[in-house]
């Protein structure tokens, strides 16, 4: 090889590397807004500023027809689908809570007693915990071990021999742990200590910068302050309906503005922060601190940051998505996003960053609000069947009644396999009989047994297919219970504790925004049907890594460089 040939080939090589780096983002920021139904940004955009949702709309590729197509639209299920591109049947996170037949108890999705949280006094406080699923955790330990397949962030790590920096942060532990994957680092907010914490799965001790961040005690800035409206009431769509009887007054947070956080040592002070835009503002501060201190987007390879904003979910549950609180929260979320994008632009450059925003599930309207508009809706007591005469019929048929039931946490009912075996009963027959009793309750659309799903003898309909995509033989219950549209499961004791509750297979729960922005992308709306499962394999394609191991998504060609068609 002559000197000239070497020089030419070196030139060719450097051009190739340049071309590659131009099309590959230095940083991928995956934002999940908990409970952000697909129509909500547009619904409230009139009063939004510049640089947040408006930036995404004007300069991003916005998919307007993205729906999950499995039955259990809950937080950990959606986050894991966003992370893995897989359905819950495959990634295994079938529900926020499932019954573990070996442990003989209900378990919380990411609990792991091997990996305790690093802070003392940061475990959840059972006396005050508002998150009913988190309260079931048998330990303070957390890890992604229950996620059965790889995440996009795992694939990025594998592709770069772990040279990529991978982080996840959220108020909710499951919002951070899922997207950070098995090789990244996750931080979440402790409603007990007010700090952003992690577990020994990720670190032996806190990085110095995290200690410094927590030492600032940023939660103190809300002490004795209220959540007030950003604008005059007259500017809001819901300005004349702040006080509605269906809204929940949780622990004294109230149904009308101003919502007082109270003193910083108040029993529910840190909970109230998460029930309001403050939770997202704190998450934003921590996300910025990760970018700065971990120097994201400054290395040779693509880095990854997942930020999950939880406030929209809490506000939606407590006040409903059509409430003055939800409207003000959206406007403040918009400001939070604008602040994050501005910071990314300063530190990394939006041109070098790929942003993708979606949600883990949508949201139903509060039944009370629907009724006000003349749309029939109702709360259903799922355990209603578990009273005579249903039990009497089962007792007559099988010789046992109540003992047949091992555990119940919607949408799954678990039967006691030991009792059934001991009595010499046929499991499939018992499942069928119990499923029929539940099916007869007003408001139940469908019950499906695990035997029917294992045998795959079900008709090819939307609901049965959605049930199958949620069916994992080890974790799903003996009977899956699906509610009719606008029918919702209330508390076990029959009491309604929230304004609205998501978790079903209907469009209001499955519909989420999917938006890509940054880098070379230009504003565009796409109306063809896609699924949130498509995000992870698309990110893999963008960085040339292989798709996550259980992914069933398609590559979204509209966001691939350089055509952006
Ligand atoms: Zn959620």
Coordinates of C-alpha atoms and ligand atoms in Angstrom, one line a residue:
X1 CA 0.0 0.0 0.0
X2 CA 1.4 3.4 -1.0
X3 CA 1.4 6.4 1.3
X4 CA -1.2 8.0 -1.0
X5 CA -3.4 4.9 -0.7
X6 CA -3.1 5.0 3.1
X7 CA -3.9 8.7 3.2
X8 CA -7.0 8.2 0.9
X9 CA -8.3 5.3 3.0
X10 CA -7.7 7.2 6.2
X11 CA -9.7 10.1 4.7
X12 CA -12.4 7.7 3.6
X13 CA -12.5 6.2 7.1
X14 CA -12.7 9.6 8.8
X15 CA -15.5 10.6 6.5
X16 CA -17.3 7.4 7.3
X17 CA -16.9 8.0 11.1
X18 CA -18.1 11.6 10.6
X19 CA -21.2 10.4 8.7
X20 CA -21.9 7.9 11.4
X21 CA -21.6 10.4 14.3
X22 CA -23.8 12.9 12.4
X23 CA -26.7 10.4 12.3
X24 CA -26.2 9.0 15.7
X25 CA -27.4 11.0 18.7
X26 CA -24.9 11.8 21.5
X27 CA -27.8 11.5 23.9
X28 CA -31.2 9.8 23.9
X29 CA -33.7 11.2 26.4
X30 CA -36.7 9.0 26.8
X31 CA -39.5 10.8 28.6
X32 CA -42.5 9.0 30.0
X33 CA -45.4 11.0 31.4
X34 CA -47.4 8.7 33.7
X35 CA -51.1 8.7 32.6
X36 CA -50.8 11.1 29.7
X37 CA -53.6 10.2 27.4
X38 CA -52.9 10.9 23.7
X39 CA -55.3 13.9 23.4
X40 CA -54.3 15.8 26.5
X41 CA -51.4 17.9 25.2
X42 CA -53.6 19.2 22.3
X43 CA -56.6 19.7 24.6
X44 CA -54.7 22.2 26.7
X45 CA -52.1 23.6 24.2
X46 CA -53.9 26.9 23.8
X47 CA -52.5 28.1 27.2
X48 CA -49.1 26.5 26.8
X49 CA -45.9 28.4 26.3
X50 CA -43.0 27.9 23.9
X51 CA -40.3 25.2 24.0
X52 CA -42.3 22.3 25.7
X53 CA -45.2 20.5 24.1
X54 CA -45.3 23.2 21.4
X55 CA -41.7 22.4 20.4
X56 CA -42.6 18.7 20.2
X57 CA -45.6 19.5 18.0
X58 CA -43.9 21.9 15.7
X59 CA -40.5 20.2 15.4
X60 CA -41.2 16.6 16.3
X61 CA -42.6 13.5 14.5
X62 CA -45.8 13.0 16.5
X63 CA -47.7 9.7 16.2
X64 CA -51.4 10.5 16.8
X65 CA -52.7 7.0 16.7
X66 CA -50.5 5.0 19.2
X67 CA -52.3 2.4 21.4
X68 CA -51.2 -0.4 23.7
X69 CA -53.1 -3.6 22.7
X70 CA -52.9 -5.7 25.8
X71 CA -55.5 -5.7 28.6
X72 CA -53.8 -4.4 31.7
X73 CA -52.9 -0.8 31.2
X74 CA -51.0 -0.1 34.4
X75 CA -47.8 1.7 35.3
X76 CA -45.2 -1.0 35.5
X77 CA -46.8 -2.8 32.5
X78 CA -46.6 0.2 30.3
X79 CA -43.1 1.4 31.4
X80 CA -41.7 -2.1 30.8
X81 CA -43.3 -2.2 27.3
X82 CA -41.8 1.1 26.5
X83 CA -38.4 -0.1 27.7
X84 CA -38.5 -3.5 26.0
X85 CA -40.8 -3.3 23.0
X86 CA -42.4 -6.5 24.4
X87 CA -45.9 -7.3 25.5
X88 CA -46.5 -8.2 29.2
X89 CA -46.9 -11.9 28.3
X90 CA -43.3 -11.8 27.3
X91 CA -41.6 -9.2 29.5
X92 CA -43.4 -10.7 32.5
X93 CA -44.5 -7.5 34.2
X94 CA -48.2 -8.4 33.9
X95 CA -49.5 -6.1 36.6
X96 CA -48.3 -3.7 39.3
X97 CA -48.9 -6.5 41.8
X98 CA -49.2 -10.3 41.3
X99 CA -49.5 -13.3 43.5
X100 CA -46.3 -15.3 43.9
X101 CA -47.2 -18.9 44.5
X102 CA -43.9 -19.8 46.0
X103 CA -43.8 -16.9 48.4
X104 CA -47.5 -17.4 49.0
X105 CA -48.3 -13.7 49.0
X106 CA -49.0 -10.7 46.7
X107 CA -45.7 -9.2 45.5
X108 CA -44.8 -5.7 44.2
X109 CA -43.4 -5.8 40.7
X110 CA -39.8 -4.6 41.3
X111 CA -39.3 -5.7 45.0
X112 CA -36.1 -7.6 45.6
X113 CA -35.0 -8.4 49.1
X114 CA -31.4 -8.9 47.9
X115 CA -30.9 -5.2 47.1
X116 CA -31.9 -2.8 49.9
X117 CA -32.2 0.9 49.4
X118 CA -28.9 2.7 50.2
X119 CA -30.5 5.3 52.6
X120 CA -31.7 4.5 56.1
X121 CA -35.3 5.6 56.8
X122 CA -36.2 5.8 53.1
X123 CA -38.4 2.7 52.9
X124 CA -42.1 3.4 52.3
X125 CA -44.1 4.1 55.4
X126 CA -47.1 1.7 55.4
X127 CA -49.1 4.1 57.6
X128 CA -49.1 6.9 55.0
X129 CA -48.3 5.2 51.6
X130 CA -50.9 6.3 49.0
X131 CA -49.6 3.9 46.3
X132 CA -51.6 0.8 47.0
X133 CA -49.3 -1.4 44.9
X134 CA -46.0 -0.1 46.4
X135 CA -47.5 -0.6 49.9
X136 CA -47.6 -4.4 49.2
X137 CA -43.8 -4.7 48.8
X138 CA -42.4 -7.1 51.3
X139 CA -39.0 -5.4 51.5
X140 CA -37.4 -2.0 50.8
X141 CA -35.2 -3.7 48.2
X142 CA -35.6 -2.9 44.5
X143 CA -34.1 -4.3 41.2
X144 CA -35.1 -4.9 37.6
X145 CA -34.6 -8.7 38.1
X146 CA -38.3 -9.5 37.4
X147 CA -38.1 -8.0 33.9
X148 CA -37.7 -11.2 31.9
X149 CA -36.2 -9.7 28.7
X150 CA -33.7 -7.0 27.7
X151 CA -34.5 -3.3 27.5
X152 CA -33.3 -0.9 24.8
X153 CA -31.0 0.5 27.4
X154 CA -29.5 -3.0 27.9
X155 CA -29.0 -3.3 24.2
X156 CA -27.3 0.0 24.0
X157 CA -24.9 -1.1 26.8
X158 CA -24.2 -4.4 25.0
X159 CA -23.6 -2.6 21.7
X160 CA -21.0 -0.3 23.3
X161 CA -19.5 -2.7 25.8
X162 CA -21.1 -0.7 28.5
X163 CA -19.4 2.5 27.4
X164 CA -22.8 4.2 27.1
X165 CA -23.9 5.9 30.3
X166 CA -27.5 4.8 31.2
X167 CA -29.7 6.5 33.8
X168 CA -33.3 6.5 34.8
X169 CA -35.1 8.8 37.2
X170 CA -38.7 9.2 38.4
X171 CA -40.7 9.9 41.5
X172 CA -42.0 6.3 41.2
X173 CA -39.4 3.6 41.7
X174 CA -41.0 1.4 39.0
X175 CA -40.9 4.4 36.6
X176 CA -37.1 4.6 36.9
X177 CA -36.0 0.9 37.4
X178 CA -37.9 -0.4 34.3
X179 CA -36.3 2.0 31.8
X180 CA -32.8 2.0 33.3
X181 CA -32.9 -1.7 32.5
X182 CA -30.5 -4.3 33.9
X183 CA -27.3 -2.5 33.3
X184 CA -28.2 1.2 33.9
X185 CA -28.6 3.2 37.1
X186 CA -31.9 4.1 38.6
X187 CA -33.0 6.8 41.1
X188 CA -36.4 7.5 42.6
X189 CA -38.0 9.8 45.1
X190 CA -38.5 8.6 48.7
X191 CA -41.8 10.0 50.1
X192 CA -40.3 9.1 53.6
X193 CA -36.9 10.9 53.4
X194 CA -37.6 13.4 50.6
X195 CA -34.4 12.3 48.8
X196 CA -33.7 10.7 45.5
X197 CA -32.6 7.2 46.4
X198 CA -31.3 4.0 44.8
X199 CA -30.6 0.4 45.9
X200 CA -27.6 -1.8 46.3
X201 CA -28.4 -3.3 42.9
X202 CA -27.0 -0.2 41.4
X203 CA -24.4 1.2 43.8
X204 CA -22.4 0.2 46.9
X205 CA -22.7 3.8 48.0
X206 CA -24.1 7.1 46.6
X207 CA -22.0 9.0 44.1
X208 CA -20.7 12.2 45.8
X209 CA -22.9 14.4 43.6
X210 CA -26.1 12.6 44.7
X211 CA -25.2 13.2 48.3
X212 CA -24.7 16.8 47.5
X213 CA -28.0 17.0 45.6
X214 CA -29.9 15.5 48.5
X215 CA -28.1 17.7 51.0
X216 CA -29.7 20.7 49.3
X217 CA -33.1 19.5 50.7
X218 CA -35.0 20.9 47.7
X219 CA -38.3 19.8 49.1
X220 CA -38.0 22.5 51.8
X221 CA -38.8 25.1 49.2
X222 CA -42.4 24.0 49.2
X223 CA -42.7 24.1 53.0
X224 CA -45.8 26.1 54.1
X225 CA -46.5 26.9 50.4
X226 CA -49.5 25.9 48.4
X227 CA -50.0 24.6 44.8
X228 CA -51.7 27.7 43.2
X229 CA -53.0 28.3 39.7
X230 CA -50.5 29.5 37.2
X231 CA -53.0 31.9 35.6
X232 CA -56.2 33.7 36.4
X233 CA -59.1 31.2 36.7
X234 CA -60.9 32.7 33.7
X235 CA -58.1 31.5 31.3
X236 CA -58.8 27.8 32.1
X237 CA -61.2 25.4 30.3
X238 CA -62.2 24.1 33.8
X239 CA -61.9 27.5 35.5
X240 CA -65.5 27.5 36.7
X241 CA -65.5 23.9 38.1
X242 CA -62.8 23.6 40.7
X243 CA -65.0 21.9 43.3
X244 CA -66.5 18.6 42.1
X245 CA -68.1 16.0 44.4
X246 CA -66.3 13.1 42.6
X247 CA -62.8 14.6 43.3
X248 CA -61.0 13.0 46.2
X249 CA -59.8 15.0 49.2
X250 CA -56.8 12.9 50.0
X251 CA -55.4 13.2 53.5
X252 CA -56.6 16.8 53.6
X253 CA -55.0 18.0 50.4
X254 CA -58.4 19.4 49.5
X255 CA -60.5 19.6 46.4
X256 CA -60.0 23.3 45.6
X257 CA -57.1 25.7 45.0
X258 CA -54.9 26.6 46.7
X259 CA -53.8 23.0 47.7
X260 CA -51.7 23.5 50.8
X261 CA -48.5 21.4 51.2
X262 CA -48.3 22.2 54.9
X263 CA -45.2 22.2 57.0
X264 CA -42.1 20.3 55.8
X265 CA -42.4 17.9 58.8
X266 CA -46.1 17.3 58.1
X267 CA -47.1 13.7 57.9
X268 CA -48.2 13.9 54.3
X269 CA -46.0 16.8 53.1
X270 CA -43.9 14.8 50.7
X271 CA -46.9 12.9 49.5
X272 CA -48.6 16.1 48.6
X273 CA -45.5 17.1 46.6
X274 CA -46.0 14.0 44.4
X275 CA -49.8 14.8 44.0
X276 CA -48.9 18.1 42.4
X277 CA -46.6 19.5 39.8
X278 CA -43.9 19.8 42.5
X279 CA -43.1 16.1 42.1
X280 CA -42.2 16.7 38.4
X281 CA -40.2 19.8 39.3
X282 CA -38.1 17.8 41.7
X283 CA -37.6 15.1 39.1
X284 CA -36.6 17.7 36.6
X285 CA -33.9 19.0 39.0
X286 CA -32.5 15.5 39.5
X287 CA -32.5 14.8 35.7
X288 CA -30.5 18.0 35.1
X289 CA -28.1 17.0 37.9
X290 CA -27.6 13.6 36.2
X291 CA -26.8 15.2 32.8
X292 CA -24.4 17.6 34.3
X293 CA -22.6 15.4 36.8
X294 CA -22.4 12.3 34.7
X295 CA -21.5 14.4 31.6
X296 CA -24.1 12.8 29.5
X297 CA -23.7 13.3 25.7
X298 CA -20.1 14.2 26.0
X299 CA -18.5 10.8 25.3
X300 CA -17.7 8.9 22.1
X301 CA -20.8 6.8 22.2
X302 CA -24.6 7.5 22.7
X303 CA -25.7 7.9 26.3
X304 CA -29.3 7.4 27.5
X305 CA -31.4 9.1 30.1
X306 CA -34.9 8.0 31.0
X307 CA -37.1 10.5 32.9
X308 CA -40.6 9.4 34.0
X309 CA -42.8 12.2 35.3
X310 CA -45.4 10.9 37.8
X311 CA -47.5 13.9 38.8
X312 CA -50.0 13.6 36.0
X313 CA -50.9 10.1 37.2
X314 CA -51.5 11.2 40.8
X315 CA -53.4 14.3 39.8
X316 CA -55.5 12.2 37.4
X317 CA -56.4 9.6 40.0
X318 CA -57.3 12.2 42.7
X319 CA -59.1 14.8 40.6
X320 CA -59.7 13.2 37.2
X321 CA -58.2 14.3 33.9
X322 CA -61.0 16.8 33.3
X323 CA -60.4 19.0 36.3
X324 CA -58.9 22.4 37.0
X325 CA -56.1 20.6 38.8
X326 CA -55.3 18.4 35.8
X327 CA -55.4 21.4 33.5
X328 CA -53.0 23.4 35.7
X329 CA -50.8 20.4 36.0
X330 CA -50.6 20.1 32.2
X331 CA -49.5 23.7 31.9
X332 CA -46.9 23.2 34.5
X333 CA -45.7 20.0 33.0
X334 CA -45.3 21.9 29.8
X335 CA -43.0 24.4 31.6
X336 CA -41.1 21.5 33.1
X337 CA -40.5 20.0 29.7
X338 CA -39.5 23.3 28.2
X339 CA -37.0 23.7 31.0
X340 CA -35.6 20.2 30.4
X341 CA -35.2 20.8 26.7
X342 CA -33.6 24.2 27.2
X343 CA -31.1 22.6 29.6
X344 CA -30.3 19.7 27.2
X345 CA -29.8 22.3 24.4
X346 CA -27.3 24.2 26.5
X347 CA -25.4 21.1 27.8
X348 CA -25.5 18.7 24.8
X349 CA -27.4 20.5 22.0
X350 CA -30.8 19.5 20.8
X351 CA -29.3 18.8 17.4
X352 CA -27.1 16.1 19.1
X353 CA -30.0 14.7 21.1
X354 CA -32.9 12.4 20.3
X355 CA -35.9 13.0 22.5
X356 CA -38.8 10.5 22.6
X357 CA -41.9 11.1 24.7
X358 CA -44.7 8.7 25.4
X359 CA -46.9 7.5 28.3
X360 CA -47.3 4.2 30.2
X361 CA -51.1 4.3 29.7
X362 CA -54.0 6.7 29.1
X363 CA -56.7 7.7 31.5
X364 CA -60.5 7.4 31.7
X365 CA -62.7 10.3 32.6
X366 CA -63.9 10.3 36.2
X367 CA -67.3 8.5 36.3
X368 CA -68.7 11.5 38.2
X369 CA -67.7 13.8 35.4
X370 CA -69.1 11.4 32.7
X371 CA -72.4 11.3 34.6
X372 CA -72.5 15.1 34.6
X373 CA -72.3 15.0 30.8
X374 CA -75.0 12.4 30.6
X375 CA -72.6 9.5 29.8
X376 CA -73.4 6.4 31.9
X377 CA -70.5 5.2 34.0
X378 CA -70.2 3.2 37.2
X379 CA -68.0 1.9 39.9
X380 CA -68.1 -1.9 40.3
X381 CA -67.3 -3.9 43.4
X382 CA -65.3 -6.8 42.0
X383 CA -65.7 -8.9 45.1
X384 CA -69.5 -8.6 45.0
X385 CA -69.7 -12.1 43.6
X386 CA -67.8 -13.4 46.6
X387 CA -71.0 -13.3 48.6
X388 CA -74.0 -15.6 48.7
X389 CA -75.6 -16.8 46.5
X390 CA -72.4 -17.2 44.3
X391 CA -70.5 -18.9 47.1
X392 CA -73.5 -21.2 47.9
X393 CA -73.6 -22.3 44.3
X394 CA -69.9 -23.1 44.3
X395 CA -70.1 -24.9 47.6
X396 CA -73.0 -27.0 46.3
X397 CA -71.0 -27.9 43.2
X398 CA -67.5 -28.5 44.7
X399 CA -68.1 -29.0 48.4
X400 CA -65.9 -25.9 49.1
X401 CA -66.6 -22.2 48.6
X402 CA -64.4 -19.4 50.1
X403 CA -61.4 -21.7 50.5
X404 CA -61.2 -21.9 46.7
X405 CA -59.9 -18.3 46.6
X406 CA -56.2 -17.8 47.3
X407 CA -55.8 -14.1 46.4
X408 CA -57.5 -11.3 44.5
X409 CA -55.9 -8.2 43.1
X410 CA -57.6 -6.8 40.0
X411 CA -57.5 -7.8 37.3
X412 CA -56.4 -11.2 38.5
X413 CA -58.0 -13.7 40.8
X414 CA -55.9 -16.6 42.0
X415 CA -57.4 -19.9 43.1
X416 CA -56.0 -22.1 45.9
X417 CA -54.5 -25.0 43.9
X418 CA -53.7 -27.0 47.0
X419 CA -57.3 -27.0 48.2
X420 CA -58.4 -27.9 44.7
X421 CA -55.9 -30.8 44.4
X422 CA -56.7 -32.0 48.0
X423 CA -60.4 -32.2 47.2
X424 CA -59.6 -34.0 44.0
X425 CA -61.3 -31.3 41.9
X426 CA -60.5 -30.4 38.3
X427 CA -58.8 -27.0 38.2
X428 CA -60.2 -26.1 34.8
X429 CA -63.7 -26.9 35.9
X430 CA -63.3 -24.8 39.1
X431 CA -61.9 -21.9 37.1
X432 CA -64.8 -22.0 34.7
X433 CA -67.4 -22.1 37.4
X434 CA -65.8 -19.1 39.4
X435 CA -65.3 -17.2 36.1
X436 CA -69.0 -17.6 35.3
X437 CA -70.1 -16.3 38.7
X438 CA -67.9 -13.2 38.2
X439 CA -69.1 -12.7 34.6
X440 CA -72.6 -12.4 35.9
X441 CA -71.9 -9.2 37.8
X442 CA -73.2 -6.0 36.1
X443 CA -70.3 -4.1 34.5
X444 CA -68.0 -7.1 33.8
X445 CA -67.3 -7.4 30.1
X446 CA -65.4 -10.7 30.1
X447 CA -63.7 -13.3 32.3
X448 CA -61.0 -15.5 30.9
X449 CA -59.4 -18.5 32.6
X450 CA -55.7 -19.4 32.5
X451 CA -56.6 -22.8 31.1
X452 CA -58.4 -21.2 28.2
X453 CA -55.4 -19.0 27.5
X454 CA -52.8 -21.9 27.8
X455 CA -54.8 -24.0 25.4
X456 CA -55.3 -21.0 23.1
X457 CA -58.8 -22.1 22.1
X458 CA -60.2 -18.5 22.3
X459 CA -62.0 -16.7 19.5
X460 CA -60.0 -14.2 17.6
X461 CA -61.6 -11.0 19.1
X462 CA -60.1 -7.7 20.4
X463 CA -60.7 -8.5 24.0
X464 CA -59.4 -12.1 23.9
X465 CA -56.3 -11.1 22.0
X466 CA -55.7 -8.3 24.5
X467 CA -56.0 -10.8 27.4
X468 CA -53.6 -13.2 25.7
X469 CA -51.0 -10.5 25.2
X470 CA -51.2 -10.0 29.0
X471 CA -51.0 -13.6 29.9
X472 CA -47.8 -14.9 31.5
X473 CA -48.3 -18.5 32.8
X474 CA -46.3 -17.9 36.0
X475 CA -47.6 -14.6 37.1
X476 CA -51.1 -14.1 35.7
X477 CA -54.0 -15.4 37.8
X478 CA -56.4 -18.2 37.2
X479 CA -59.1 -15.8 36.1
X480 CA -58.7 -12.4 34.3
X481 CA -61.5 -10.0 34.9
X482 CA -62.2 -7.3 32.3
X483 CA -64.6 -4.4 32.8
X484 CA -67.0 -2.9 30.4
X485 CA -66.2 0.6 29.0
X486 CA -66.7 3.3 31.6
X487 CA -66.9 0.7 34.4
X488 CA -64.2 0.7 37.1
X489 CA -63.1 -1.4 40.0
X490 CA -63.4 0.5 43.3
X491 CA -61.8 -0.4 46.6
X492 CA -62.0 -3.9 48.0
X493 CA -64.4 -2.7 50.7
X494 CA -66.7 -1.1 48.1
X495 CA -65.6 2.4 48.9
X496 CA -64.5 4.8 46.2
X497 CA -61.2 6.4 47.1
X498 CA -60.2 8.1 43.9
X499 CA -61.8 10.2 41.2
X500 CA -60.8 7.8 38.4
X501 CA -58.9 4.6 37.7
X502 CA -57.2 3.3 34.6
X503 CA -56.1 -0.3 33.8
X504 CA -58.5 -1.6 31.1
X505 CA -58.3 -2.5 27.4
X506 CA -60.4 0.4 26.1
X507 CA -59.1 3.2 24.0
X508 CA -59.1 5.9 26.7
X509 CA -56.6 3.7 28.6
X510 CA -54.6 2.5 25.6
X511 CA -54.2 5.8 23.7
X512 CA -50.9 7.6 24.3
X513 CA -48.7 10.1 22.5
X514 CA -45.6 8.9 20.8
X515 CA -43.3 11.8 19.8
X516 CA -39.7 11.9 18.5
X517 CA -37.8 15.2 18.4
X518 CA -34.4 16.6 18.2
X519 CA -31.5 15.9 15.9
X520 CA -32.4 16.1 12.2
X521 CA -36.2 15.6 12.7
X522 CA -38.7 18.0 11.3
X523 CA -42.3 18.6 12.4
X524 CA -44.8 16.0 11.1
X525 CA -48.0 14.3 12.3
X526 CA -48.4 10.6 11.6
X527 CA -51.9 9.1 11.7
X528 CA -51.2 5.4 10.8
X529 CA -51.7 3.1 13.7
X530 CA -48.6 2.3 15.7
X531 CA -47.9 0.8 19.2
X532 CA -45.7 2.1 22.0
X533 CA -43.9 -1.3 21.6
X534 CA -42.3 0.2 18.4
X535 CA -40.2 2.7 20.3
X536 CA -37.6 0.4 21.7
X537 CA -36.7 -1.4 18.4
X538 CA -36.7 2.0 16.7
X539 CA -34.2 3.3 19.1
X540 CA -32.1 0.2 18.6
X541 CA -32.2 0.7 14.8
X542 CA -31.1 4.4 15.2
X543 CA -28.0 3.4 17.2
X544 CA -27.5 0.2 15.0
X545 CA -27.9 -2.1 18.0
X546 CA -30.0 -5.2 17.9
X547 CA -33.6 -5.0 19.1
X548 CA -34.4 -6.0 22.8
X549 CA -34.8 -9.7 23.2
X550 CA -38.6 -9.9 23.5
X551 CA -39.5 -7.0 21.3
X552 CA -42.6 -7.3 19.1
X553 CA -42.5 -3.7 17.8
X554 CA -41.9 -2.5 14.3
X555 CA -39.3 0.1 13.3
X556 CA -40.8 3.6 12.9
X557 CA -39.3 4.6 9.6
X558 CA -40.5 8.2 9.8
X559 CA -37.8 8.9 12.4
X560 CA -34.8 7.2 10.8
X561 CA -32.1 9.3 9.4
X562 CA -31.6 10.9 7.0
X563 CA -34.9 11.0 5.1
X564 CA -37.4 11.7 7.9
X565 CA -40.1 10.7 5.6
Ligands
LIG1 ZN1 -48.9 4.9 35.4

